[in-house]
Amino acid sequence: MTNTLRLGIAGLGTVGTGLLDIVTKHSASLAVRAGTPIEVTEVTARDRDKDRGVDLSGLTWAASPEAMATSENVDVFVELMGGDGEPAKSSVEAALRAGKHVVTANKALLAMHGNELARLAEENEVALNFEAAVAGGIPIVKTIRESATANQISRVYGIMNGTCNFIMTKMRNEARDFADVLAEAQALGYAEADPTFDIGGFDAAHKLAILTSLAFGREIDFSAIYVEGIEHIALDDIKAADNLGFKIKLLGVAVETEDGIEQRVHPTLVPKGSNIAEVEGVFNAVGLEGDSVGELILEGAGAGAGPTASAVMADIIDIARGNVVHPLGLPVSMLKPYKRARMRAHEGGYYIALELFDRPGEVAAVAQHMANQNISLASIMQHTSDTVEKGAKRETAPFILITHDTMESDVRTALDEIENGGHLASKPRVIRIERF
Ligand code: NAP
Ligand code: HSE
């Protein structure tokens, strides 16, 4: 390594150009803080001719990410292309094998290949840093990996996708249409290249997979996560939740149970007034419960050029300072295999929206099916849907049930029986409740 820390940036989209902006704007103060000058020497992306609104003159355009990964003019390979396939995977592997440090914001890559990549980094005694991969500008990776390392962690949870939180906040506060708000999130650079990763819950699940490994000392196992997205959340549900004293958030939760670790991502009713309920817009918040520190919650912008590039830059400065740690907190050889707790065994409260046929005895029949599974109802409310004009005659009636804490398998059985009993005009909508 020369005295100057030389960066090669693969990917010049929202985050890559955000990083170039920071390096250019703060080069003098970064050199002082890092203890060495930091300079971008090479860049690459798909389209060399695209106007990116940043000055690329003086920078070498690498022929490919793989070429840049092994270039003798690069000390740190910064992967900001995205995706768990090529060229991200092979170029990161090539850089690590060539003894280059790697900084990436790519949660999909880490969720799918993080164990092997961390092992490769350890073998080559280089850093694999990924603060920006989880919750944008929030320093949650460093917090778990380094600051909370004295703790036995029992739960990690949070709002981990800025796009979804932005969409649900705008739908609730401005009564706007889902597709319209998603388009705005895309224009602001929050969404993934394929936004179904955001709204389908997979992006949050990628992040949760990484946090679970760091928090519980387990191998990353993305395939074990229960995932539901926000596609089926209706404005009616958001309003009904509001009337009942809740907000709906897409949460990622990993919690230690007697059976193993429960990992789940799904829309969740959270009590209004709780810290997590007040996190709005593109903001994320991640909380953890540690045996010594107690509850710790970090909140900040979860997406966007500035916040994400800020986290990337922090990782680069760590490398400049010589702070190279095990990427997953422990040597990969010491991580335990992931032990999954079944979702059917999950216990909690449930919000259940039912469209019942408007006939005598239907509500009583539903209550009986619930009682058969020992499900105790905290409230039952006839809900006036906005989708029917006032005064119009309807043949069905929308009801909202809120349960006390109950076992997921019992809820599923009761709902199967209610459906099979011919009581429902449409599929039930179920949203889990999380208490804080
Ligand atoms: P983006 O705006 O879509 O930019 C992706 C960049 O990668 C583009 O410059 C693109 O080139 C380049 N690229 C894509 N495929 C390539 C290939 N095959 N070869 C060379 N270059 C390629 O994405 P982004 O939002 O900056 O996200 C980058 C990474 O950061 C992703 O892993 C994402 O999940 C993560 N992240 C993003 C945010 C955020 O708020 N946006 C936050 C946290 C983490 P062209 O420009 O020439 O097409
Ligand atoms: N698409 C992601 C989000 C980017 O909306 O949270 C940050 O990881």
mmCIF file of N, CA and C and ligand atoms in Angstrom, residues 11-15 45-47 50 52 65 80-82 87 105-107 132 189 192 303-304 308, ligand 1:
data_model
loop_
_atom_site.group_PDB
_atom_site.id
_atom_site.type_symbol
_atom_site.label_atom_id
_atom_site.label_comp_id
_atom_site.label_asym_id
_atom_site.label_seq_id
_atom_site.Cartn_x
_atom_site.Cartn_y
_atom_site.Cartn_z
ATOM 1 N N GLY A 11 -19.586 0.694 -9.717
ATOM 2 C CA GLY A 11 -20.984 1.084 -9.515
ATOM 3 C C GLY A 11 -21.045 2.571 -9.251
ATOM 4 N N LEU A 12 -21.650 3.312 -10.190
ATOM 5 C CA LEU A 12 -21.717 4.775 -10.076
ATOM 6 C C LEU A 12 -23.166 5.243 -10.140
ATOM 7 N N GLY A 13 -24.011 4.553 -9.402
ATOM 8 C CA GLY A 13 -25.418 4.953 -9.323
ATOM 9 C C GLY A 13 -25.625 5.846 -8.112
ATOM 10 N N THR A 14 -26.755 5.654 -7.428
ATOM 11 C CA THR A 14 -27.095 6.511 -6.279
ATOM 12 C C THR A 14 -25.958 6.529 -5.251
ATOM 13 N N VAL A 15 -25.503 5.342 -4.847
ATOM 14 C CA VAL A 15 -24.518 5.286 -3.751
ATOM 15 C C VAL A 15 -23.112 5.629 -4.256
ATOM 16 N N ALA A 45 -18.633 1.237 -14.354
ATOM 17 C CA ALA A 45 -20.076 0.987 -14.310
ATOM 18 C C ALA A 45 -20.411 0.344 -15.654
ATOM 19 N N ARG A 46 -21.705 0.213 -15.950
ATOM 20 C CA ARG A 46 -22.047 -0.419 -17.234
ATOM 21 C C ARG A 46 -21.826 0.523 -18.402
ATOM 22 N N ASP A 47 -22.339 1.764 -18.233
ATOM 23 C CA ASP A 47 -22.384 2.688 -19.366
ATOM 24 C C ASP A 47 -21.377 3.833 -19.157
ATOM 25 N N LYS A 50 -22.744 7.624 -19.820
ATOM 26 C CA LYS A 50 -23.872 8.212 -19.079
ATOM 27 C C LYS A 50 -23.420 9.465 -18.309
ATOM 28 N N ARG A 52 -23.518 11.403 -15.179
ATOM 29 C CA ARG A 52 -23.857 11.038 -13.809
ATOM 30 C C ARG A 52 -23.882 12.255 -12.883
ATOM 31 N N PRO A 65 -15.455 -4.688 -13.593
ATOM 32 C CA PRO A 65 -15.287 -4.768 -12.130
ATOM 33 C C PRO A 65 -14.209 -5.776 -11.756
ATOM 34 N N LEU A 80 -20.378 -1.295 -5.378
ATOM 35 C CA LEU A 80 -21.658 -0.589 -5.247
ATOM 36 C C LEU A 80 -22.536 -0.838 -6.472
ATOM 37 N N MET A 81 -22.493 -2.082 -6.950
ATOM 38 C CA MET A 81 -23.313 -2.443 -8.126
ATOM 39 C C MET A 81 -24.611 -3.114 -7.696
ATOM 40 N N GLY A 82 -24.528 -3.987 -6.704
ATOM 41 C CA GLY A 82 -25.711 -4.692 -6.217
ATOM 42 C C GLY A 82 -25.887 -6.065 -6.833
ATOM 43 N N PRO A 87 -21.717 -9.169 -11.858
ATOM 44 C CA PRO A 87 -20.296 -9.317 -11.542
ATOM 45 C C PRO A 87 -19.946 -9.070 -10.065
ATOM 46 N N ALA A 105 -22.011 -2.252 -0.114
ATOM 47 C CA ALA A 105 -23.321 -1.918 0.451
ATOM 48 C C ALA A 105 -24.336 -2.990 0.070
ATOM 49 N N ASN A 106 -23.814 -4.134 -0.388
ATOM 50 C CA ASN A 106 -24.652 -5.120 -1.071
ATOM 51 C C ASN A 106 -25.163 -6.206 -0.123
ATOM 52 N N LYS A 107 -26.356 -5.978 0.413
ATOM 53 C CA LYS A 107 -26.906 -6.940 1.390
ATOM 54 C C LYS A 107 -27.321 -8.243 0.751
ATOM 55 N N ALA A 132 -22.974 -0.134 5.209
ATOM 56 C CA ALA A 132 -24.070 0.448 4.425
ATOM 57 C C ALA A 132 -25.086 -0.595 3.966
ATOM 58 N N GLY A 189 -34.181 7.530 -5.305
ATOM 59 C CA GLY A 189 -33.010 6.640 -5.192
ATOM 60 C C GLY A 189 -33.084 5.697 -4.001
ATOM 61 N N GLU A 192 -34.571 -0.548 -4.531
ATOM 62 C CA GLU A 192 -33.614 -1.407 -5.221
ATOM 63 C C GLU A 192 -33.861 -1.330 -6.731
ATOM 64 N N ALA A 303 -31.967 4.908 3.626
ATOM 65 C CA ALA A 303 -31.657 4.810 2.195
ATOM 66 C C ALA A 303 -31.357 6.202 1.675
ATOM 67 N N GLY A 304 -30.861 6.240 0.431
ATOM 68 C CA GLY A 304 -30.545 7.521 -0.193
ATOM 69 C C GLY A 304 -29.034 7.703 -0.303
ATOM 70 N N THR A 308 -26.213 6.600 2.812
ATOM 71 C CA THR A 308 -25.574 5.319 2.491
ATOM 72 C C THR A 308 -24.085 5.526 2.225
HETATM 73 P P1 NAP B 1 -27.982 1.962 -8.702
HETATM 74 O O1 NAP B 1 -28.310 3.387 -8.570
HETATM 75 O O2 NAP B 1 -28.857 1.089 -9.510
HETATM 76 O O3 NAP B 1 -26.483 1.860 -9.262
HETATM 77 C C1 NAP B 1 -25.904 0.660 -9.605
HETATM 78 C C2 NAP B 1 -24.603 0.949 -10.339
HETATM 79 O O4 NAP B 1 -23.966 -0.290 -10.633
HETATM 80 C C3 NAP B 1 -24.820 1.676 -11.665
HETATM 81 O O5 NAP B 1 -23.846 2.662 -11.821
HETATM 82 C C4 NAP B 1 -24.625 0.582 -12.712
HETATM 83 O O6 NAP B 1 -24.069 1.040 -13.930
HETATM 84 C C5 NAP B 1 -23.625 -0.304 -12.022
HETATM 85 N N1 NAP B 1 -23.724 -1.681 -12.498
HETATM 86 C C6 NAP B 1 -24.815 -2.478 -12.449
HETATM 87 N N2 NAP B 1 -24.527 -3.652 -13.054
HETATM 88 C C7 NAP B 1 -23.236 -3.556 -13.482
HETATM 89 C C8 NAP B 1 -22.383 -4.424 -14.209
HETATM 90 N N3 NAP B 1 -22.810 -5.600 -14.626
HETATM 91 N N4 NAP B 1 -21.121 -3.997 -14.470
HETATM 92 C C9 NAP B 1 -20.710 -2.782 -14.073
HETATM 93 N N5 NAP B 1 -21.482 -1.920 -13.383
HETATM 94 C C10 NAP B 1 -22.728 -2.304 -13.099
HETATM 95 O O7 NAP B 1 -27.847 1.252 -7.280
HETATM 96 P P2 NAP B 1 -27.591 1.940 -5.870
HETATM 97 O O8 NAP B 1 -28.885 2.397 -5.325
HETATM 98 O O9 NAP B 1 -26.473 2.888 -5.950
HETATM 99 O O10 NAP B 1 -27.185 0.651 -4.999
HETATM 100 C C11 NAP B 1 -25.899 0.103 -5.069
HETATM 101 C C12 NAP B 1 -25.766 -0.925 -3.952
HETATM 102 O O11 NAP B 1 -25.972 -0.286 -2.696
HETATM 103 C C13 NAP B 1 -26.791 -2.063 -4.004
HETATM 104 O O12 NAP B 1 -26.209 -3.233 -3.492
HETATM 105 C C14 NAP B 1 -27.880 -1.580 -3.065
HETATM 106 O O13 NAP B 1 -28.634 -2.631 -2.513
HETATM 107 C C15 NAP B 1 -27.041 -0.930 -2.008
HETATM 108 N N6 NAP B 1 -27.712 0.088 -1.195
HETATM 109 C C16 NAP B 1 -28.406 1.074 -1.806
HETATM 110 C C17 NAP B 1 -29.003 2.055 -1.009
HETATM 111 C C18 NAP B 1 -29.787 3.184 -1.607
HETATM 112 O O14 NAP B 1 -30.379 3.953 -0.848
HETATM 113 N N7 NAP B 1 -29.831 3.332 -2.920
HETATM 114 C C19 NAP B 1 -28.876 1.987 0.373
HETATM 115 C C20 NAP B 1 -28.144 0.953 0.954
HETATM 116 C C21 NAP B 1 -27.555 0.006 0.153
HETATM 117 P P3 NAP B 1 -24.842 2.069 -14.904
HETATM 118 O O15 NAP B 1 -25.037 3.317 -14.105
HETATM 119 O O16 NAP B 1 -23.890 2.271 -16.031
HETATM 120 O O17 NAP B 1 -26.110 1.406 -15.292
#
